[in-house]
Coordinates of C-alpha atoms and ligand atoms in Angstrom, one line a residue:
X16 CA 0.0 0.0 0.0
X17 CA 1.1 3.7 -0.5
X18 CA 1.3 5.9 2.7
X19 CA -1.7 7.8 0.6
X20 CA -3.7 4.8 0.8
X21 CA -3.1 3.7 4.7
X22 CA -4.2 7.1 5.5
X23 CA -7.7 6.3 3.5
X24 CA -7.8 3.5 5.1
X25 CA -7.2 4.2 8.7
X26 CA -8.4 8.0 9.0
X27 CA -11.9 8.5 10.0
X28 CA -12.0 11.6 12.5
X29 CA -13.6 15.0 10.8
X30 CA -13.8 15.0 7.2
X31 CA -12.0 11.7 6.5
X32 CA -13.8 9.6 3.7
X33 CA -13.7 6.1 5.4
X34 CA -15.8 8.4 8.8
X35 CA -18.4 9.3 6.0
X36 CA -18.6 5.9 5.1
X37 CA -19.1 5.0 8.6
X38 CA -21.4 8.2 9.5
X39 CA -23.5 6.5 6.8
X40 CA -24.4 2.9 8.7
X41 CA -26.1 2.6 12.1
X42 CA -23.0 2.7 14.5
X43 CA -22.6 0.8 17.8
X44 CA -22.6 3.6 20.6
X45 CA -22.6 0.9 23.5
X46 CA -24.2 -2.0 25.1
X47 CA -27.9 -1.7 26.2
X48 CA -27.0 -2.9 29.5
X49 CA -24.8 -0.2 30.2
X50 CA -27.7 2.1 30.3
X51 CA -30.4 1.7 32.8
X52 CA -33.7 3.8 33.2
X53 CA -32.9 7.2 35.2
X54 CA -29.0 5.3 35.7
X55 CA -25.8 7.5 35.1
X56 CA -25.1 8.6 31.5
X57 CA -22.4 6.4 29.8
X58 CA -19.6 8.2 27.9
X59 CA -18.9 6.8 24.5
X60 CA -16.4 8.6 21.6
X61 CA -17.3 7.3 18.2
X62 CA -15.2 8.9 15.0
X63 CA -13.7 11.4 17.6
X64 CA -16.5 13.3 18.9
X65 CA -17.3 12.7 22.8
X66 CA -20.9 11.9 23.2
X67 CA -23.2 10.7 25.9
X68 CA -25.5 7.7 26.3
X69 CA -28.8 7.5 28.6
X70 CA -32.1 5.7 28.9
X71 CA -35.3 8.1 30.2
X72 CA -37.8 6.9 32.9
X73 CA -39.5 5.8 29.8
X74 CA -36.7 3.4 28.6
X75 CA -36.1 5.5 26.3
X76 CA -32.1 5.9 25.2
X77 CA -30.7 9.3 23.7
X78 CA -27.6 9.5 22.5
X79 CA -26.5 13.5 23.0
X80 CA -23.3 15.5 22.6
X81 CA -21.3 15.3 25.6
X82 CA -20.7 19.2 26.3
X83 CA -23.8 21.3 27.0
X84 CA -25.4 23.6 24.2
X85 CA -25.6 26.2 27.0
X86 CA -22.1 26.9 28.1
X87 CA -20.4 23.3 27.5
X88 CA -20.2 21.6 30.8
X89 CA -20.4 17.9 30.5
X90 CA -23.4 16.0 30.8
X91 CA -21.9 12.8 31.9
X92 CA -22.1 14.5 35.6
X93 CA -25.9 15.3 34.6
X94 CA -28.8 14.3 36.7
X95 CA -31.1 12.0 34.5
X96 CA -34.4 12.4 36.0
X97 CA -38.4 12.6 34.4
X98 CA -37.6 11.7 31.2
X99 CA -35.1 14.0 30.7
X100 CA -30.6 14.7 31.5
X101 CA -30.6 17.9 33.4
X102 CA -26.6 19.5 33.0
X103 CA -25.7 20.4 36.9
X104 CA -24.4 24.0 35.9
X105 CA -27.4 25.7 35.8
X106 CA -29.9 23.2 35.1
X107 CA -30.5 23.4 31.5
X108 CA -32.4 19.8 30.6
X109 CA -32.6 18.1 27.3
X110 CA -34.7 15.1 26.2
X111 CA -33.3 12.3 24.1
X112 CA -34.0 14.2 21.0
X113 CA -31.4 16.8 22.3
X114 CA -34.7 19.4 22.9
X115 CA -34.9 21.9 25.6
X116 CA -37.3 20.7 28.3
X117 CA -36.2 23.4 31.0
X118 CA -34.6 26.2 31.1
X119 CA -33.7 26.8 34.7
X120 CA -31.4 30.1 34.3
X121 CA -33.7 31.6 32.1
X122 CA -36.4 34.4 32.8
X123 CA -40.4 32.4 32.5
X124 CA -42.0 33.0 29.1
X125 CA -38.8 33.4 27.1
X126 CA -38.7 31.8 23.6
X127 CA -34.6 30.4 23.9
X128 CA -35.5 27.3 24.9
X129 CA -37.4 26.7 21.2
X130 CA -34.3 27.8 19.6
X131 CA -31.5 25.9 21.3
X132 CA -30.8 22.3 20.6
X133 CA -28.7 20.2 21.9
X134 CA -26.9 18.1 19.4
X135 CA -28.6 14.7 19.4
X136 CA -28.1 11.0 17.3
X137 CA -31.3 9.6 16.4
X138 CA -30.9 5.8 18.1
X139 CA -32.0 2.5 18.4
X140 CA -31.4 -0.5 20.2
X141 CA -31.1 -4.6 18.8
X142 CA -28.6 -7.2 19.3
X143 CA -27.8 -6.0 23.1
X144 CA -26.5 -2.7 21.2
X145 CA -27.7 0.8 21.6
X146 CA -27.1 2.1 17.8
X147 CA -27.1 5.8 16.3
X148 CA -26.6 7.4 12.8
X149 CA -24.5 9.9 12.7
X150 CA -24.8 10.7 9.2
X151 CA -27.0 13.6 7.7
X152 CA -30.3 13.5 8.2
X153 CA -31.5 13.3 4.4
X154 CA -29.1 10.2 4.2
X155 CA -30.4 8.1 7.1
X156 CA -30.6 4.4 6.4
X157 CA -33.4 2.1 7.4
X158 CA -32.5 0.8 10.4
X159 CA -32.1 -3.3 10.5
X160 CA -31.2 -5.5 13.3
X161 CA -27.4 -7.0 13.4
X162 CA -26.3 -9.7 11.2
X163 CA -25.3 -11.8 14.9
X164 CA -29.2 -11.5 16.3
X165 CA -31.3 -12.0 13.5
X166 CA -34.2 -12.6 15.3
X167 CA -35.2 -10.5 18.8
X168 CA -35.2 -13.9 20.5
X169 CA -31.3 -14.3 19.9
X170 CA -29.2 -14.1 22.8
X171 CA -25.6 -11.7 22.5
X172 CA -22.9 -12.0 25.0
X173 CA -20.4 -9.5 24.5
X174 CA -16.5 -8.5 26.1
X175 CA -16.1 -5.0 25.4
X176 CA -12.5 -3.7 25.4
X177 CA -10.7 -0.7 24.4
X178 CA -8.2 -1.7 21.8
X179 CA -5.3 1.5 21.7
X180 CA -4.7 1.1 17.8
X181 CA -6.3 2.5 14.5
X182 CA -9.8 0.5 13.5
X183 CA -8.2 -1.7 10.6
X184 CA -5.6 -3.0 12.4
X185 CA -8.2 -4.3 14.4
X186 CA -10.3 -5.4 11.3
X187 CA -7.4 -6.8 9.2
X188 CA -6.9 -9.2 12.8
X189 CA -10.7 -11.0 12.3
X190 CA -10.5 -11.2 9.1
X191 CA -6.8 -13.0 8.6
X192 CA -8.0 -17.2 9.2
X193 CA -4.1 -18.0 9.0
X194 CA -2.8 -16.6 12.7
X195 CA -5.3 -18.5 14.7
X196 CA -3.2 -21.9 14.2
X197 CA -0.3 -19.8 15.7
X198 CA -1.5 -17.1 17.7
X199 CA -4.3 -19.0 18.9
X200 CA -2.5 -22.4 19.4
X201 CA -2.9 -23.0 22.7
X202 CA -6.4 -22.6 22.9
X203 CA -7.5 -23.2 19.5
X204 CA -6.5 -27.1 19.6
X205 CA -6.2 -29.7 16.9
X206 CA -8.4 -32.8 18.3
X207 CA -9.8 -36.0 16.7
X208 CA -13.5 -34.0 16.2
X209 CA -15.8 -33.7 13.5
X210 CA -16.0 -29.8 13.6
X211 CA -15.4 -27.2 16.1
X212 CA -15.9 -27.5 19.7
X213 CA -15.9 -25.3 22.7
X214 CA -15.0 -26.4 25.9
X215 CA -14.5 -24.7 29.2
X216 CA -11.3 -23.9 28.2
X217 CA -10.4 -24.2 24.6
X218 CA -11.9 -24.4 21.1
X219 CA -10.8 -27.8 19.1
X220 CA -10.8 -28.2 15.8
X221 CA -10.4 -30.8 13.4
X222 CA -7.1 -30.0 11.5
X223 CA -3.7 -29.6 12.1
X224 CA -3.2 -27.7 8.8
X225 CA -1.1 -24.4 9.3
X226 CA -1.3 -23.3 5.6
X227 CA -5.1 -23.1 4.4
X228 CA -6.0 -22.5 1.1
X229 CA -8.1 -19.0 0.7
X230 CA -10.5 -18.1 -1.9
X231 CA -12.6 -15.0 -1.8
X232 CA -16.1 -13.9 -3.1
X233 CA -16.8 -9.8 -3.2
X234 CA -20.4 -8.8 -2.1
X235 CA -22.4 -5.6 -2.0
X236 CA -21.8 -5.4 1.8
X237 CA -18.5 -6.6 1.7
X238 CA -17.0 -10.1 1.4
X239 CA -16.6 -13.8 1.7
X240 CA -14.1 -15.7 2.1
X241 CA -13.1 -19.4 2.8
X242 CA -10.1 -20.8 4.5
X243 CA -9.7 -24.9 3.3
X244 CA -7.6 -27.0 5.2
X245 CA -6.8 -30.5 5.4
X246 CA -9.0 -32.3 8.0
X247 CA -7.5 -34.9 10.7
X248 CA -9.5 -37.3 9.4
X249 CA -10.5 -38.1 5.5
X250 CA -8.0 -35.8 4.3
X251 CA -8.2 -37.8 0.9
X252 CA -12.4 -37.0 0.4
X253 CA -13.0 -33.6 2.5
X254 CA -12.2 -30.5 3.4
X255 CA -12.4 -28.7 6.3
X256 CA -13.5 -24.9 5.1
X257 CA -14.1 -22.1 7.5
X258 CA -15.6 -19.1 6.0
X259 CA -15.6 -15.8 7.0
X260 CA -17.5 -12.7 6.2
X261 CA -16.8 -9.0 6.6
X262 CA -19.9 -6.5 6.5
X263 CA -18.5 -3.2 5.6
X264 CA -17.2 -1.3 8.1
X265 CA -17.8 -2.6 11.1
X266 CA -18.9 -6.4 11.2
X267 CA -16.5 -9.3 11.2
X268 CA -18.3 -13.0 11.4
X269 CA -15.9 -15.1 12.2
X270 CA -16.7 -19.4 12.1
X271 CA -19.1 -20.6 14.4
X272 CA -18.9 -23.6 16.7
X273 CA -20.8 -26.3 18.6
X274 CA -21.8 -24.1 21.4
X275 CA -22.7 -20.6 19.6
X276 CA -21.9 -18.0 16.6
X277 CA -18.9 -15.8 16.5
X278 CA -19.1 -11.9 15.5
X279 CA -17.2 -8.9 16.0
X280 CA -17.8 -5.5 16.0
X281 CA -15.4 -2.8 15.8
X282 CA -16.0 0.8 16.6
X283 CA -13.6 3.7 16.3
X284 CA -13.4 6.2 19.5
X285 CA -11.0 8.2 16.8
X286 CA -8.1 7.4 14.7
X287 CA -5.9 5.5 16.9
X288 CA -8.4 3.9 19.1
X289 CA -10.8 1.7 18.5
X290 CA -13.8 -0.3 20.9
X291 CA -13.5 -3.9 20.1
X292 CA -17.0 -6.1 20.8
X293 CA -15.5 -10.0 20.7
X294 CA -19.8 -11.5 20.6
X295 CA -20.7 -15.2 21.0
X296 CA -24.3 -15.7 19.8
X297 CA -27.0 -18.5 19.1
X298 CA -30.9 -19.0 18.2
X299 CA -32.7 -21.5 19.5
X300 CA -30.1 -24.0 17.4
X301 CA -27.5 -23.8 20.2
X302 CA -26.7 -24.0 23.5
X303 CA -25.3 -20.7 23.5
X304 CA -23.4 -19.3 26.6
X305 CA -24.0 -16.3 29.3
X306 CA -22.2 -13.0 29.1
X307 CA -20.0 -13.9 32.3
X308 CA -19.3 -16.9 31.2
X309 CA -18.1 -15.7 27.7
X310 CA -15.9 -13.0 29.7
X311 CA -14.6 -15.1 31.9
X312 CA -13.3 -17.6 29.2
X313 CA -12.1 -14.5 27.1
X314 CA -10.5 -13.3 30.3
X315 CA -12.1 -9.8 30.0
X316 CA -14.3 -9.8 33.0
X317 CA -15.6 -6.6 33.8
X318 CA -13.6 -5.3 37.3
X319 CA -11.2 -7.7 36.7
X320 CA -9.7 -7.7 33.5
X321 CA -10.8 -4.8 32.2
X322 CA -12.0 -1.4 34.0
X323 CA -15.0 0.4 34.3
X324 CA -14.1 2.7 31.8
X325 CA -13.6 -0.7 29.4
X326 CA -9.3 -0.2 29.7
X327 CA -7.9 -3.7 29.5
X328 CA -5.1 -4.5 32.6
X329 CA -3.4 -6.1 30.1
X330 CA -1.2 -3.7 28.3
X331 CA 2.5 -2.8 26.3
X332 CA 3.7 -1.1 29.7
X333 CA 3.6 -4.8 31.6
X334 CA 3.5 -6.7 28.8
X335 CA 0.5 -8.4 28.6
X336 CA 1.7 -9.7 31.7
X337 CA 3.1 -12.6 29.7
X338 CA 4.2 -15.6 31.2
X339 CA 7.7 -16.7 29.4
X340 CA 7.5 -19.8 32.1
X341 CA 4.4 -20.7 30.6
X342 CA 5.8 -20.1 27.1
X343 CA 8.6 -22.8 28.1
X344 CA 6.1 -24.9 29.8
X345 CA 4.6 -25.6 26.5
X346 CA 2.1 -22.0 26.0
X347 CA 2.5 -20.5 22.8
X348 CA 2.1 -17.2 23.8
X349 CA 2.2 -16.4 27.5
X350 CA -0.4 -14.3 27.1
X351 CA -3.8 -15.6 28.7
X352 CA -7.4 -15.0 26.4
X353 CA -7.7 -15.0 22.8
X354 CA -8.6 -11.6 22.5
X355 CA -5.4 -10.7 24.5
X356 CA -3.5 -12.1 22.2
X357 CA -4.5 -10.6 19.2
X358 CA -4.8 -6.8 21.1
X359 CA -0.7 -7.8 21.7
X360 CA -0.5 -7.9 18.1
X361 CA -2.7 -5.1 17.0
X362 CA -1.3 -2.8 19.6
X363 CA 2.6 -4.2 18.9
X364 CA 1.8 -2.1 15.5
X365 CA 2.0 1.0 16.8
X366 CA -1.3 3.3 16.4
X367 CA -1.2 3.2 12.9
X368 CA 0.5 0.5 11.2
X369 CA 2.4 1.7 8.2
X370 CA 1.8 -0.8 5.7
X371 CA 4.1 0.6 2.9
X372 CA 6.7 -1.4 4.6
X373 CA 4.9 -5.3 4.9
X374 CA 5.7 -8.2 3.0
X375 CA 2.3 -10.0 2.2
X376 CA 1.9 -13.1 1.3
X377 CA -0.7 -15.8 -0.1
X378 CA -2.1 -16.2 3.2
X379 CA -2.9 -12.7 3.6
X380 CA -5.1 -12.8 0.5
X381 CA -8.4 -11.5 2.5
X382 CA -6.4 -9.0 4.6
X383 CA -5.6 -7.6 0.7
X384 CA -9.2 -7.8 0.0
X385 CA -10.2 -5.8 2.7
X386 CA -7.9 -3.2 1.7
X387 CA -9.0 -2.8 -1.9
X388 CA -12.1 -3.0 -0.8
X389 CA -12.4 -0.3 1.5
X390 CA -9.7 1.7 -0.6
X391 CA -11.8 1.9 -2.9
X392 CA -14.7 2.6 -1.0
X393 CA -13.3 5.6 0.7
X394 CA -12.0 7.1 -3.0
X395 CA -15.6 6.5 -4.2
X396 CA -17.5 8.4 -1.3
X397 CA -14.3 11.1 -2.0
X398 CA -16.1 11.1 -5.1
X399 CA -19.5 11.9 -4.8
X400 CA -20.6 8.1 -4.8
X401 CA -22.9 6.6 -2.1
X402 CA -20.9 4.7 0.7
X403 CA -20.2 0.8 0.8
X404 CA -23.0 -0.9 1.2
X405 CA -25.7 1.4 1.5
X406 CA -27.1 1.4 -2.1
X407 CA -30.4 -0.5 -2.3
X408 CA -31.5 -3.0 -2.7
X409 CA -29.6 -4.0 0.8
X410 CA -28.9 -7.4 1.5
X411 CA -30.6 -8.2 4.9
X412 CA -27.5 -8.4 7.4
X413 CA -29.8 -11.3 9.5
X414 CA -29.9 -13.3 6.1
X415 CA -26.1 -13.2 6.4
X416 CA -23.9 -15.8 7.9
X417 CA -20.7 -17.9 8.4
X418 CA -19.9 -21.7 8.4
X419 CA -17.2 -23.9 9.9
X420 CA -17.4 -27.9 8.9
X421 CA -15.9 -30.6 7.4
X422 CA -17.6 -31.3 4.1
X423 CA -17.2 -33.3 0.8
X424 CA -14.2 -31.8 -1.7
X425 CA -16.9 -31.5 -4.8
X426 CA -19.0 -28.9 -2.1
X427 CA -18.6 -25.0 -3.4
X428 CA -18.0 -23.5 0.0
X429 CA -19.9 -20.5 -1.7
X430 CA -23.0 -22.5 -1.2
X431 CA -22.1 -22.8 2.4
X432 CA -23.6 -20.4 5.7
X433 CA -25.7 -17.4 4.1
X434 CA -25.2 -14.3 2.2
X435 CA -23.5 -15.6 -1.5
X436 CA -24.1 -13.4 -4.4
X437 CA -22.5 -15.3 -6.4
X438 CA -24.8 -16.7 -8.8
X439 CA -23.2 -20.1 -8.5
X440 CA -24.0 -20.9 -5.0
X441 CA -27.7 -19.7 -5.2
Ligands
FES21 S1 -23.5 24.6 30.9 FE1 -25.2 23.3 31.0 S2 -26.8 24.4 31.8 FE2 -25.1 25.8 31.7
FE2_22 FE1 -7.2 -13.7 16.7

């Protein structure tokens, strides 16, 4: 890549194309949970502007600018109270809409508090997400429920952890099927099974392969792509494929496994900081598994691994706290969680990772993909063009999917998990 087009990629505070492509899809602000009726605001940053999240008496949630209209103190100290967050300075109140309900400091009668607004993110909520568009008004998009809870009745258990690097270094990490059988080794482990299984303390899988084959498939939203490696057992007949899929911009779904789905979700607080969501998902197909379980097992419990303010423990200053004992015990890494391991990497970059100087290889035929993709993407919306994914007719994100198995060699993995375009597999 040229240093032009890293900084396409990576840049998406203030007038950045890739932050108009993103101002142009529904954006995670938070998790619903976060936000109870009347409970403290919640801060969020998205695309580097510092905002505020709160649910009403009504269960309503707003998300508002952070600093008040009136003279910019901050509403995350606000008192949210009658359907309403009241700034402490001198009482100005706002609904979730960002109108004036009171104006405390103002003579009675006076017409100001019909002419201020404060700024305000129309917002939903679906998937255990509270969701707002940030785009311009005359551009909103219909608003449709996550690709990892296509139905209300889905369950989404989510670690949330600040990752202190630029968004596609993050990305190009859920999309790249070839570290897991290094990075991952130790808890992603090789076993005589006939798919993917989670235990209580690793995910087995059925090949030893370290080189997969890749093949990729471009979509409207994004793309598809397949990793094939030779299975443990019946290496001669089948293959074991893993597919991936990345929804432009945010949404990685990564291969499911016995117990539940696999998604991430990647937010950028700014240019060189980005909320990672690591989700684990299921229907009424699968067992699924509880949001403090899921932490626990992704070591990223709230209070313990990461702070209330979603700042992991783990960082470059103590190293991860990795274990080199462990490492000569027999642990790959030293580093305990799966998402640990990868922030390591990401963060290890640096903020933004100058890709000018990389050596890619085969392997890293979907991180290329990504890149062109989005490239491309950000000169379009440069351009005048409408933003990745957003032309209609829209593919339904819930109609979307991704597969992990070991199937036949004459099966098209395009025809596998949901959301081909590809003539082909339909
Ligand atoms: S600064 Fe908020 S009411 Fe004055
Ligand atoms: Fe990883």
């Amino acid at each position: 890549m040229t240093p032009e087009e890293n900084e396409l990629l990576c840049r998406v505070e203030g007038d950045a194309p890739m932050g108009h492509i993103m101002r142009r899809h529904w954006i995670a602000a938070c998790l619903s949970e976060e936000v109870k009726a009347d409970g403290a605001p919640v801060k969020t940053r998205l695309l580097g502007e510092d905002l505020v999240v709160f649910r009403d008496s009504k269960g309503r949630v707003g998300v508002l600018g952070e600093f008040c209209a009136h003279r910019r103190a901050s509403l995350l100290y606000g008192r949210n109270e009658e359907c309403g967050l009241r700034c402490l300075y001198h009482g100005w109140k706002f609904d979730v809409e960002g109108n004036v309900l009171e104006m405390a400091s103002e003579p009675e009668g006076s017409n100001f508090p019909g002419r201020v607004k404060q700024k305000a993110y129309p917002a939903r909520e679906a998937g255990g997400f509270v969701w707002c568009f940030m785009g311009p008004a005359e551009e909103i998009i219909e608003f449709q429920p996550p690709a990892f809870s296509p139905t209300p009745q889905c369950r989404v258990s989510a670690t949330k952890v600040r990752v202190r690097c630029n968004w596609a270094q993050v990305l190009e990490g859920q999309i790249d099927s070839a570290h897991s059988s290094s990075l991952h080794s130790s808890d992603m482990v090789p076993a005589q099974v006939d798919g993917a299984k989670a235990t209580e303390e690793n995910w087995l899988r059925p090949s030893t392969d370290k080189a997969p084959r890749f093949q990729v498939e471009r979509t409207s939203y994004g793309f598809r792509y397949a990793a094939i490696r030779r299975p443990i057992q019946n290496a001669e007949t089948h293959d074991y494929i893993r597919t991936t899929v990345y929804i432009a911009p945010f949404t990685a779904l990564i291969p499911p496994n016995n117990v539940h789905n696999v998604a991430t979700l990647l937010v950028p607080e700014d240019d060189v900081t980005t909320m990672f969501y690591f989700i684990a998902w299921n229907g009424p197909d699968k067992p699924g598994i509880d949001a403090q379980t899921w932490r626990k097992f992704n070591v990223l419990e709230w209070g313990k691994d990461v702070d209330r303010h979603f700042n992991n423990v783990r960082t470059a200053d103590n190293f991860y706290q990795q274990d080199r004992a462990a490492m000569a015990a027999g642990n790959f890494t030293g580093i305990k969680g799966i998402p640990n391991q990868d922030i390591a990497m990401w963060e290890g970059m640096g903020p933004i990772s100058d890709r000018s100087k990389e050596r890619v290889g085969v392997s890293d035929i979907a991180v290329n993909a990504f890149r062109r993709l989005m490239v491309e993407a950000a000169r379009d919306v440069r351009d005048g063009k409408p933003a990745i994914g957003t032309a209609e007719p829209r593919v339904r994100h819930a109609t979307i999917s991704s597969f992990e198995g070991v199937v036949p060699k004459a099966t098209d993995w395009r025809s596998l998990g949901g959301g081909s375009e590809s003539p082909r597999a339909a």
